[in-house]
Amino acid sequence: WPTLNNPNSKLKNILGWSGLHKNFNKITGLSVSAAIILLFWGGNLAYLSLLPFIVLALILLAKSKIRQKKFLHDLPPALEAITKSLKAGYTLNQALELVAQETKPPLQDILKAVNRGISLNLPIDKILSQIKTQVSLPEWELIHQALIIHQQIGGNLIPVIENLSATIRQNMVINQEVHAATAAGRISAIIIAATTPALFGVLWIFNPSHLSLMYHSTIGRQMLFAAIILQISGFLFMRKIATVKY
């Protein structure tokens, strides 16, 4: 990941961003094994067999977000390093290869894919277009459009990359300001989401008999499972509302 053939599906893109695509078969196997154990030996808790897949999905999404942030953090310095290499007389292919050696995944994987496509004499617009569908970030869309326009018009590539680096840095500053301005909404979402588990824990400690029906009866266990699903869904929904797109 990323590949230079036909664009991957959205699931494969999430796997690529998560960095778990190489071990996905093992992780899926463990999830299926846990689900089978809960399904056949869980008795009244058989419906909990869905939990391993829910946990797996949440882990993939969380890992993807973390690696996307790392990619955006490493992108401007990498672009600046490419411009310095071009000024030193390196070709674009050599500059990409040199910078890819100094960076870390996931940016390293993407730069290597671009370099691999150039080495195969593939058109730069095709390379960037294929990777764009897999990266799916506005910053890479900006790079894609700028390099395509430069290829069509011509001129010096160095100022183009320098302007891209400056623009992406400015976008990151704006994003940090928006992130700080919406911190209250995210904190409210966390507090609201933590209230129910905290109340459940307090009752479990001080008055466990009050919760006995929740795990000693079928309807109680079903309600508990439904509460967990709704709690997770509500938290994700509130986080979505608190996320500002600009």
Coordinates of N, CA and C in Angstrom, one line a residue:
W1 N 0.8 -1.2 0.0 CA 0.0 0.0 0.0 C 0.9 1.2 0.0
P2 N 0.6 2.2 -0.8 CA -0.5 2.2 -1.9 C 0.0 1.5 -3.1
T3 N -0.9 1.1 -4.0 CA -0.6 0.3 -5.2 C -0.8 1.3 -6.4
L4 N -0.2 0.9 -7.5 CA -0.3 1.6 -8.7 C -1.2 1.0 -9.8
N5 N -1.9 0.0 -9.4 CA -2.9 -0.6 -10.3 C -4.2 0.0 -10.0
N6 N -5.3 -0.8 -10.2 CA -6.6 -0.2 -10.0 C -6.8 0.2 -8.6
P7 N -7.6 1.3 -8.4 CA -7.8 1.8 -7.0 C -8.4 0.7 -6.1
N8 N -8.0 0.7 -4.9 CA -8.5 -0.2 -3.9 C -9.8 0.2 -3.4
S9 N -10.5 -0.7 -2.7 CA -11.8 -0.4 -2.1 C -11.5 0.5 -0.9
K10 N -12.6 1.0 -0.4 CA -12.5 1.9 0.8 C -12.0 1.1 2.0
L11 N -12.4 -0.2 2.1 CA -11.9 -1.1 3.2 C -10.4 -1.3 3.1
K12 N -9.9 -1.5 1.9 CA -8.4 -1.7 1.7 C -7.7 -0.4 2.0
N13 N -8.3 0.7 1.7 CA -7.7 2.0 2.0 C -7.5 2.2 3.5
I14 N -8.6 1.9 4.2 CA -8.6 2.0 5.7 C -7.5 1.0 6.3
L15 N -7.4 -0.2 5.7 CA -6.4 -1.1 6.1 C -5.0 -0.6 5.9
G16 N -4.8 0.1 4.7 CA -3.5 0.6 4.3 C -3.1 1.7 5.3
W17 N -4.1 2.6 5.6 CA -3.8 3.7 6.5 C -3.5 3.2 7.9
S18 N -4.2 2.1 8.3 CA -4.0 1.6 9.7 C -2.6 1.0 9.9
G19 N -2.0 0.5 8.8 CA -0.7 -0.1 8.9 C -0.8 -1.6 9.2
L20 N -2.1 -2.1 9.3 CA -2.3 -3.5 9.7 C -2.6 -4.4 8.5
H21 N -2.5 -3.9 7.3 CA -2.9 -4.7 6.1 C -2.0 -5.9 6.0
K22 N -0.7 -5.9 6.4 CA 0.1 -7.0 6.3 C -0.3 -8.1 7.2
N23 N -0.8 -7.8 8.4 CA -1.2 -8.8 9.4 C -2.7 -8.9 9.5
F24 N -3.4 -8.4 8.5 CA -4.9 -8.4 8.6 C -5.5 -9.8 8.7
N25 N -4.9 -10.7 8.0 CA -5.4 -12.1 8.0 C -5.3 -12.7 9.4
K26 N -4.2 -12.5 10.1 CA -4.0 -13.0 11.4 C -5.0 -12.3 12.4
I27 N -5.1 -11.0 12.3 CA -6.0 -10.3 13.1 C -7.5 -10.7 12.9
T28 N -7.9 -10.9 11.6 CA -9.2 -11.4 11.3 C -9.4 -12.8 11.9
G29 N -8.4 -13.6 11.7 CA -8.5 -15.0 12.2 C -8.7 -15.0 13.7
L30 N -8.0 -14.2 14.5 CA -8.3 -14.1 15.9 C -9.7 -13.6 16.3
S31 N -10.1 -12.6 15.5 CA -11.5 -12.1 15.7 C -12.5 -13.1 15.4
V32 N -12.4 -13.9 14.4 CA -13.3 -14.9 14.0 C -13.3 -16.0 15.1
S33 N -12.1 -16.4 15.6 CA -12.0 -17.4 16.6 C -12.7 -17.0 17.9
A34 N -12.5 -15.7 18.3 CA -13.2 -15.2 19.5 C -14.7 -15.2 19.3
A35 N -15.1 -14.8 18.1 CA -16.6 -14.8 17.8 C -17.2 -16.2 17.8
I36 N -16.4 -17.2 17.3 CA -16.9 -18.6 17.3 C -17.0 -19.1 18.8
I37 N -16.0 -18.8 19.6 CA -16.1 -19.2 21.0 C -17.3 -18.6 21.7
L38 N -17.5 -17.3 21.5 CA -18.6 -16.7 22.1 C -20.0 -17.2 21.6
L39 N -20.0 -17.6 20.3 CA -21.2 -18.0 19.7 C -21.6 -19.4 20.1
F40 N -20.7 -20.3 20.3 CA -21.0 -21.7 20.6 C -20.9 -22.0 22.1
W41 N -20.1 -21.3 22.8 CA -19.9 -21.6 24.2 C -20.4 -20.5 25.1
G42 N -20.9 -19.4 24.5 CA -21.4 -18.3 25.3 C -22.7 -18.5 25.9
G43 N -23.5 -19.5 25.4 CA -24.8 -19.7 25.9 C -25.7 -18.5 25.6
N44 N -26.2 -17.9 26.7 CA -27.1 -16.7 26.5 C -26.3 -15.4 26.1
L45 N -24.9 -15.5 26.1 CA -24.1 -14.4 25.7 C -23.6 -14.6 24.2
A46 N -24.3 -15.4 23.5 CA -23.9 -15.7 22.1 C -23.9 -14.4 21.2
Y47 N -24.8 -13.5 21.6 CA -24.9 -12.3 20.8 C -23.7 -11.4 20.9
L48 N -22.9 -11.7 21.9 CA -21.6 -11.0 22.1 C -20.5 -11.4 21.1
S49 N -20.9 -12.3 20.2 CA -19.9 -12.7 19.2 C -19.7 -11.6 18.2
L50 N -20.5 -10.6 18.2 CA -20.3 -9.4 17.3 C -19.2 -8.5 17.9
L51 N -19.0 -8.6 19.2 CA -18.1 -7.6 19.8 C -16.6 -7.7 19.2
P52 N -16.0 -8.8 18.9 CA -14.7 -8.8 18.3 C -14.6 -8.0 17.1
F53 N -15.6 -8.1 16.2 CA -15.6 -7.4 15.0 C -15.8 -5.9 15.2
I54 N -16.6 -5.5 16.2 CA -16.8 -4.1 16.5 C -15.5 -3.5 17.0
V55 N -14.8 -4.3 17.9 CA -13.5 -3.8 18.5 C -12.5 -3.7 17.3
L56 N -12.5 -4.7 16.4 CA -11.5 -4.6 15.3 C -11.8 -3.4 14.4
A57 N -13.0 -3.1 14.1 CA -13.4 -1.9 13.3 C -12.9 -0.6 14.0
L58 N -13.1 -0.5 15.3 CA -12.7 0.7 16.1 C -11.2 0.8 16.1
I59 N -10.5 -0.3 16.2 CA -9.0 -0.3 16.2 C -8.5 0.2 14.8
L60 N -9.1 -0.3 13.8 CA -8.7 0.1 12.4 C -8.9 1.6 12.2
L61 N -10.1 2.1 12.6 CA -10.4 3.5 12.4 C -9.4 4.4 13.3
A62 N -9.2 4.0 14.5 CA -8.3 4.7 15.4 C -6.9 4.8 14.8
K63 N -6.4 3.6 14.4 CA -5.0 3.5 13.8 C -4.9 4.4 12.6
S64 N -6.0 4.4 11.7 CA -6.0 5.1 10.5 C -5.9 6.6 10.8
K65 N -6.6 7.1 11.8 CA -6.6 8.5 12.1 C -5.2 8.9 12.7
I66 N -4.6 8.1 13.5 CA -3.3 8.4 14.0 C -2.2 8.5 12.9
R67 N -2.3 7.5 12.0 CA -1.3 7.5 10.9 C -1.5 8.6 9.9
Q68 N -2.8 9.0 9.7 CA -3.1 10.2 8.9 C -2.5 11.5 9.4
K69 N -2.6 11.6 10.8 CA -2.1 12.8 11.4 C -0.5 12.8 11.3
K70 N 0.1 11.6 11.4 CA 1.5 11.5 11.3 C 2.0 11.9 9.9
F71 N 1.2 11.4 8.9 CA 1.5 11.7 7.5 C 1.5 13.2 7.3
L72 N 0.4 13.9 7.8 CA 0.3 15.3 7.6 C 1.4 16.1 8.3
H73 N 1.8 15.6 9.4 CA 2.9 16.2 10.2 C 4.2 16.1 9.5
D74 N 4.5 15.0 8.8 CA 5.7 14.7 8.1 C 5.8 15.3 6.7
L75 N 4.6 15.6 6.1 CA 4.6 16.0 4.7 C 5.3 17.3 4.4
P76 N 5.1 18.5 5.1 CA 5.8 19.7 4.8 C 7.3 19.6 4.9
P77 N 7.9 19.0 5.9 CA 9.3 18.8 5.9 C 9.8 18.0 4.8
A78 N 9.1 17.0 4.3 CA 9.5 16.1 3.2 C 9.5 16.9 1.9
L79 N 8.5 17.8 1.7 CA 8.4 18.6 0.5 C 9.6 19.6 0.5
E80 N 9.9 20.1 1.7 CA 11.1 21.0 1.8 C 12.4 20.3 1.5
A81 N 12.5 19.1 1.9 CA 13.7 18.3 1.6 C 13.8 18.0 0.1
I82 N 12.6 17.7 -0.5 CA 12.6 17.5 -2.0 C 13.1 18.7 -2.7
T83 N 12.7 19.9 -2.3 CA 13.1 21.1 -3.0 C 14.6 21.3 -2.8
K84 N 15.1 21.0 -1.6 CA 16.6 21.2 -1.4 C 17.4 20.2 -2.3
S85 N 16.8 19.0 -2.5 CA 17.5 18.0 -3.3 C 17.4 18.5 -4.8
L86 N 16.3 19.0 -5.2 CA 16.2 19.5 -6.6 C 17.2 20.7 -6.8
K87 N 17.3 21.6 -5.8 CA 18.3 22.7 -5.9 C 19.7 22.2 -6.0
A88 N 20.0 21.0 -5.4 CA 21.3 20.5 -5.4 C 21.6 19.7 -6.7
G89 N 20.6 19.7 -7.6 CA 20.9 19.0 -8.9 C 20.3 17.7 -9.1
Y90 N 19.6 17.1 -8.1 CA 19.0 15.8 -8.2 C 17.8 15.9 -9.1
T91 N 17.5 14.8 -9.8 CA 16.2 14.6 -10.5 C 15.1 14.4 -9.5
L92 N 13.9 14.5 -10.0 CA 12.7 14.3 -9.1 C 12.7 12.9 -8.6
N93 N 13.1 11.9 -9.5 CA 13.1 10.5 -9.0 C 14.2 10.3 -7.9
Q94 N 15.4 10.9 -8.1 CA 16.4 10.8 -7.1 C 16.0 11.5 -5.8
A95 N 15.4 12.6 -5.9 CA 15.0 13.4 -4.7 C 13.9 12.6 -3.9
L96 N 13.0 12.0 -4.6 CA 12.0 11.2 -3.9 C 12.6 10.0 -3.3
E97 N 13.5 9.3 -3.9 CA 14.2 8.2 -3.4 C 15.0 8.5 -2.1
L98 N 15.7 9.7 -2.2 CA 16.5 10.2 -1.1 C 15.6 10.5 0.1
V99 N 14.5 11.2 -0.1 CA 13.7 11.7 1.0 C 12.9 10.5 1.6
A100 N 12.6 9.5 0.7 CA 11.9 8.3 1.2 C 12.7 7.5 2.2
Q101 N 14.1 7.6 2.0 CA 15.0 6.8 2.9 C 15.0 7.5 4.3
E102 N 14.7 8.8 4.3 CA 14.9 9.6 5.6 C 13.6 9.7 6.3
T103 N 12.4 9.4 5.6 CA 11.1 9.5 6.3 C 10.7 8.2 6.8
K104 N 9.6 8.2 7.5 CA 9.0 7.0 8.1 C 7.6 6.8 7.6
P105 N 7.1 5.5 7.7 CA 5.7 5.3 7.2 C 4.7 6.1 8.1
P106 N 3.6 6.5 7.5 CA 3.1 6.1 6.1 C 3.6 6.9 5.0
L107 N 4.2 8.1 5.2 CA 4.7 9.0 4.2 C 5.7 8.2 3.3
Q108 N 6.6 7.5 4.0 CA 7.6 6.7 3.3 C 7.0 5.8 2.2
D109 N 5.9 5.1 2.6 CA 5.3 4.1 1.7 C 4.7 4.9 0.5
I110 N 4.2 6.1 0.7 CA 3.6 6.8 -0.5 C 4.7 7.3 -1.4
L111 N 5.7 7.9 -0.8 CA 6.8 8.4 -1.6 C 7.5 7.3 -2.4
K112 N 7.6 6.1 -1.8 CA 8.2 5.0 -2.5 C 7.3 4.5 -3.7
A113 N 6.0 4.6 -3.5 CA 5.0 4.2 -4.5 C 5.1 5.2 -5.7
V114 N 5.3 6.5 -5.4 CA 5.5 7.5 -6.5 C 6.8 7.3 -7.2
N115 N 7.8 7.0 -6.5 CA 9.1 6.8 -7.1 C 9.1 5.5 -7.9
R116 N 8.4 4.5 -7.4 CA 8.3 3.2 -8.2 C 7.6 3.4 -9.5
G117 N 6.5 4.3 -9.5 CA 5.8 4.6 -10.7 C 6.7 5.3 -11.7
I118 N 7.5 6.3 -11.2 CA 8.3 7.0 -12.1 C 9.4 6.1 -12.7
S119 N 9.9 5.2 -11.9 CA 10.9 4.3 -12.4 C 10.4 3.4 -13.5
L120 N 9.1 3.1 -13.4 CA 8.4 2.3 -14.4 C 8.0 3.1 -15.6
N121 N 8.3 4.4 -15.7 CA 8.0 5.3 -16.8 C 6.5 5.4 -17.0
L122 N 5.8 5.3 -15.8 CA 4.3 5.6 -15.9 C 4.1 7.1 -15.9
P123 N 3.0 7.6 -16.6 CA 2.8 9.0 -16.6 C 2.5 9.5 -15.1
I124 N 3.1 10.7 -14.8 CA 3.0 11.2 -13.5 C 1.5 11.5 -13.1
D125 N 0.7 11.9 -14.1 CA -0.7 12.1 -13.7 C -1.4 10.8 -13.3
K126 N -1.0 9.7 -14.0 CA -1.6 8.4 -13.6 C -1.2 8.0 -12.3
I127 N 0.1 8.2 -12.0 CA 0.6 7.8 -10.7 C -0.1 8.5 -9.5
L128 N -0.1 9.9 -9.7 CA -0.8 10.7 -8.6 C -2.2 10.4 -8.5
S129 N -2.9 10.1 -9.7 CA -4.3 9.9 -9.6 C -4.6 8.6 -8.9
Q130 N -3.8 7.5 -9.2 CA -4.1 6.2 -8.5 C -3.8 6.4 -7.0
I131 N -2.8 7.1 -6.6 CA -2.5 7.2 -5.2 C -3.5 8.1 -4.5
K132 N -4.0 9.1 -5.3 CA -5.0 10.0 -4.7 C -6.2 9.3 -4.2
T133 N -6.7 8.3 -5.0 CA -7.9 7.6 -4.6 C -7.7 6.8 -3.4
Q134 N -6.4 6.4 -3.1 CA -6.2 5.6 -1.9 C -5.8 6.4 -0.7
V135 N -5.1 7.6 -0.9 CA -4.8 8.4 0.2 C -6.0 9.2 0.7
S136 N -6.8 9.8 -0.2 CA -8.1 10.4 0.1 C -7.9 11.5 1.2
L137 N -6.9 12.4 1.0 CA -6.7 13.5 1.9 C -6.7 14.8 1.0
P138 N -7.3 15.9 1.5 CA -7.3 17.1 0.7 C -5.9 17.6 0.4
E139 N -4.9 17.4 1.4 CA -3.5 17.8 1.1 C -2.9 17.1 -0.1
W140 N -3.2 15.8 -0.2 CA -2.6 15.1 -1.3 C -3.3 15.5 -2.6
E141 N -4.6 15.8 -2.5 CA -5.4 16.4 -3.7 C -4.7 17.7 -4.1
L142 N -4.3 18.5 -3.2 CA -3.6 19.8 -3.6 C -2.3 19.5 -4.3
I143 N -1.5 18.5 -3.8 CA -0.3 18.2 -4.5 C -0.6 17.6 -5.9
H144 N -1.6 16.8 -6.0 CA -1.9 16.2 -7.2 C -2.3 17.2 -8.3
Q145 N -3.2 18.2 -7.9 CA -3.6 19.2 -8.8 C -2.4 20.1 -9.2
A146 N -1.6 20.5 -8.3 CA -0.5 21.4 -8.6 C 0.5 20.8 -9.5
L147 N 0.9 19.5 -9.3 CA 1.8 18.8 -10.2 C 1.3 18.6 -11.6
I148 N 0.0 18.3 -11.6 CA -0.6 18.1 -12.9 C -0.6 19.4 -13.7
I149 N -1.0 20.5 -13.1 CA -1.0 21.8 -13.8 C 0.4 22.1 -14.2
H150 N 1.4 21.9 -13.3 CA 2.8 22.1 -13.7 C 3.2 21.3 -14.9
Q151 N 2.8 20.0 -14.9 CA 3.2 19.2 -16.0 C 2.6 19.7 -17.4
Q152 N 1.4 20.3 -17.3 CA 0.8 20.8 -18.5 C 1.3 22.1 -19.0
I153 N 1.7 22.9 -18.0 CA 2.2 24.3 -18.3 C 3.7 24.3 -18.5
G154 N 4.4 23.6 -17.6 CA 5.8 23.6 -17.6 C 6.4 24.7 -16.6
G155 N 7.7 24.8 -16.6 CA 8.3 25.8 -15.7 C 9.1 25.1 -14.7
N156 N 9.6 26.0 -13.7 CA 10.4 25.5 -12.6 C 9.6 24.8 -11.6
L157 N 10.0 23.5 -11.2 CA 9.2 22.7 -10.3 C 9.5 23.2 -8.8
I158 N 10.6 23.7 -8.6 CA 11.0 24.1 -7.2 C 10.0 25.0 -6.5
P159 N 9.7 26.2 -7.2 CA 8.7 27.1 -6.5 C 7.4 26.5 -6.3
V160 N 7.0 25.6 -7.2 CA 5.7 24.9 -7.0 C 5.7 24.1 -5.7
I161 N 6.7 23.3 -5.5 CA 6.8 22.5 -4.3 C 6.9 23.3 -3.0
E162 N 7.7 24.4 -3.1 CA 7.8 25.3 -2.0 C 6.5 25.9 -1.6
N163 N 5.7 26.4 -2.6 CA 4.4 26.9 -2.3 C 3.4 25.9 -1.8
L164 N 3.6 24.6 -2.2 CA 2.7 23.6 -1.7 C 3.1 23.4 -0.2
S165 N 4.4 23.3 0.1 CA 4.8 23.1 1.5 C 4.2 24.3 2.4
A166 N 4.3 25.5 1.9 CA 3.8 26.7 2.7 C 2.3 26.6 2.9
T167 N 1.6 26.2 1.8 CA 0.2 26.1 1.9 C -0.3 25.1 2.9
I168 N 0.4 23.9 2.8 CA 0.0 22.8 3.7 C 0.3 23.2 5.2
R169 N 1.4 23.9 5.4 CA 1.7 24.3 6.8 C 0.7 25.3 7.3
Q170 N 0.2 26.2 6.4 CA -0.8 27.2 6.8 C -2.1 26.5 7.1
N171 N -2.5 25.4 6.3 CA -3.7 24.7 6.6 C -3.6 23.9 7.9
M172 N -2.4 23.5 8.2 CA -2.2 22.8 9.5 C -2.4 23.7 10.7
V173 N -1.9 25.0 10.5 CA -2.1 26.0 11.6 C -3.6 26.3 11.8
I174 N -4.3 26.4 10.6 CA -5.7 26.7 10.7 C -6.5 25.5 11.4
N175 N -6.0 24.3 11.0 CA -6.6 23.1 11.6 C -6.4 23.0 13.1
Q176 N -5.3 23.4 13.5 CA -5.0 23.4 15.0 C -5.8 24.5 15.7
E177 N -6.0 25.6 15.1 CA -6.9 26.7 15.7 C -8.3 26.2 15.8
V178 N -8.8 25.5 14.7 CA -10.2 25.0 14.7 C -10.3 23.9 15.8
H179 N -9.3 23.1 15.9 CA -9.2 22.0 16.8 C -9.3 22.5 18.3
A180 N -8.6 23.6 18.5 CA -8.7 24.2 19.8 C -10.0 24.9 20.1
A181 N -10.6 25.5 19.0 CA -11.9 26.2 19.2 C -13.0 25.2 19.5
T182 N -12.9 24.0 19.0 CA -14.0 23.0 19.2 C -13.7 22.0 20.3
A183 N -12.6 22.3 21.1 CA -12.3 21.4 22.2 C -13.4 21.2 23.2
A184 N -14.2 22.2 23.4 CA -15.3 22.1 24.4 C -16.3 21.1 23.9
G185 N -16.6 21.1 22.7 CA -17.6 20.1 22.1 C -17.1 18.7 22.3
R186 N -15.8 18.4 22.0 CA -15.2 17.1 22.1 C -15.2 16.6 23.6
I187 N -14.8 17.6 24.5 CA -14.8 17.2 25.9 C -16.1 16.9 26.4
S188 N -17.2 17.6 25.9 CA -18.5 17.3 26.3 C -18.9 15.9 25.9
A189 N -18.5 15.6 24.6 CA -18.8 14.2 24.1 C -18.2 13.2 25.0
I190 N -16.9 13.4 25.4 CA -16.3 12.4 26.2 C -16.9 12.3 27.6
I191 N -17.3 13.4 28.2 CA -17.9 13.4 29.5 C -19.3 12.7 29.5
I192 N -20.1 13.0 28.4 CA -21.4 12.4 28.3 C -21.2 10.9 28.1
A193 N -20.3 10.5 27.2 CA -20.1 9.1 27.0 C -19.5 8.3 28.2
A194 N -18.8 9.0 29.0 CA -18.2 8.3 30.2 C -19.2 8.3 31.4
T195 N -20.2 9.0 31.3 CA -21.2 9.1 32.5 C -21.8 7.7 32.7
T196 N -22.3 7.1 31.7 CA -23.0 5.8 31.9 C -22.1 4.7 32.4
P197 N -20.9 4.5 31.8 CA -20.0 3.5 32.3 C -19.6 3.8 33.8
A198 N -19.4 5.1 34.1 CA -19.0 5.4 35.4 C -20.1 5.1 36.4
L199 N -21.4 5.4 36.1 CA -22.5 5.2 36.9 C -22.7 3.6 37.1
F200 N -22.5 2.9 36.0 CA -22.6 1.4 36.1 C -21.5 0.9 37.1
G201 N -20.3 1.5 37.0 CA -19.2 1.0 37.9 C -19.5 1.3 39.4
V202 N -20.0 2.5 39.6 CA -20.4 2.9 41.0 C -21.4 1.9 41.6
L203 N -22.5 1.7 40.8 CA -23.5 0.7 41.2 C -23.0 -0.7 41.4
W204 N -22.0 -1.1 40.5 CA -21.4 -2.4 40.7 C -20.7 -2.5 42.0
I205 N -20.0 -1.5 42.4 CA -19.2 -1.5 43.6 C -20.1 -1.4 44.9
F206 N -21.0 -0.5 44.9 CA -21.7 -0.2 46.1 C -23.1 -0.9 46.3
N207 N -23.6 -1.3 45.1 CA -25.0 -1.9 45.2 C -25.1 -2.9 44.1
P208 N -24.3 -4.0 44.1 CA -24.3 -4.9 42.9 C -25.6 -5.6 42.8
S209 N -26.4 -5.8 43.8 CA -27.7 -6.5 43.7 C -28.6 -5.7 42.8
H210 N -28.4 -4.4 42.7 CA -29.3 -3.5 41.9 C -29.1 -3.8 40.4
L211 N -28.0 -4.4 40.1 CA -27.7 -4.7 38.7 C -27.8 -6.2 38.4
S212 N -28.2 -7.0 39.3 CA -28.2 -8.4 39.1 C -29.0 -8.9 38.0
L213 N -30.2 -8.2 37.7 CA -31.0 -8.6 36.6 C -30.3 -8.3 35.3
M214 N -29.4 -7.4 35.2 CA -28.7 -7.1 34.0 C -27.9 -8.2 33.4
Y215 N -27.3 -9.1 34.3 CA -26.5 -10.2 33.9 C -26.9 -11.6 34.3
H216 N -28.1 -11.6 35.0 CA -28.6 -12.9 35.4 C -29.9 -13.3 34.7
S217 N -30.4 -12.4 33.8 CA -31.5 -12.7 33.0 C -31.2 -12.5 31.5
T218 N -32.0 -13.2 30.7 CA -31.7 -13.0 29.2 C -32.0 -11.6 28.8
I219 N -33.2 -11.1 29.2 CA -33.5 -9.8 28.7 C -32.6 -8.7 29.3
G220 N -32.0 -8.9 30.5 CA -31.1 -8.0 31.0 C -29.8 -8.0 30.2
R221 N -29.3 -9.2 29.8 CA -28.1 -9.3 29.0 C -28.3 -8.6 27.6
Q222 N -29.5 -8.9 27.1 CA -29.7 -8.3 25.8 C -29.8 -6.7 25.9
M223 N -30.4 -6.2 27.0 CA -30.4 -4.8 27.2 C -29.0 -4.2 27.4
L224 N -28.1 -5.0 28.1 CA -26.8 -4.6 28.3 C -26.0 -4.5 27.0
F225 N -26.2 -5.5 26.2 CA -25.5 -5.5 24.9 C -26.0 -4.3 24.0
A226 N -27.3 -4.1 24.0 CA -27.8 -3.0 23.2 C -27.3 -1.7 23.8
A227 N -27.2 -1.5 25.1 CA -26.6 -0.3 25.7 C -25.2 -0.1 25.3
I228 N -24.4 -1.1 25.2 CA -23.0 -1.0 24.7 C -22.9 -0.5 23.3
I229 N -23.8 -1.1 22.4 CA -23.8 -0.7 21.0 C -24.2 0.8 20.9
L230 N -25.3 1.1 21.6 CA -25.8 2.5 21.5 C -24.8 3.5 22.1
Q231 N -24.1 3.1 23.2 CA -23.2 4.0 23.8 C -22.0 4.3 22.8
I232 N -21.5 3.3 22.1 CA -20.4 3.5 21.2 C -20.9 4.3 20.0
S233 N -22.1 4.0 19.5 CA -22.7 4.8 18.4 C -22.9 6.2 18.7
G234 N -23.4 6.5 19.9 CA -23.7 7.8 20.4 C -22.4 8.6 20.5
F235 N -21.3 8.0 21.0 CA -20.1 8.7 21.2 C -19.5 9.1 19.8
L236 N -19.5 8.1 18.8 CA -19.0 8.4 17.5 C -19.9 9.5 16.8
F237 N -21.2 9.5 17.1 CA -22.0 10.5 16.5 C -21.7 11.9 17.1
M238 N -21.5 12.0 18.4 CA -21.2 13.2 19.0 C -19.8 13.7 18.5
R239 N -18.8 12.8 18.3 CA -17.5 13.2 17.8 C -17.7 13.8 16.4
K240 N -18.6 13.2 15.6 CA -18.8 13.6 14.3 C -19.4 15.0 14.3
I241 N -20.3 15.3 15.2 CA -20.9 16.6 15.2 C -19.8 17.7 15.7
A242 N -19.0 17.3 16.6 CA -18.0 18.2 17.1 C -16.8 18.5 16.1
T243 N -16.7 17.7 15.0 CA -15.7 17.8 14.0 C -16.1 18.9 13.0
V244 N -15.4 19.9 12.9 CA -15.7 21.0 11.9 C -15.0 20.8 10.7
K245 N -15.7 20.9 9.5 CA -15.0 20.8 8.2 C -15.0 22.2 7.6
Y246 N -13.9 22.6 7.1 CA -13.8 23.9 6.5 C -13.1 23.8 5.2

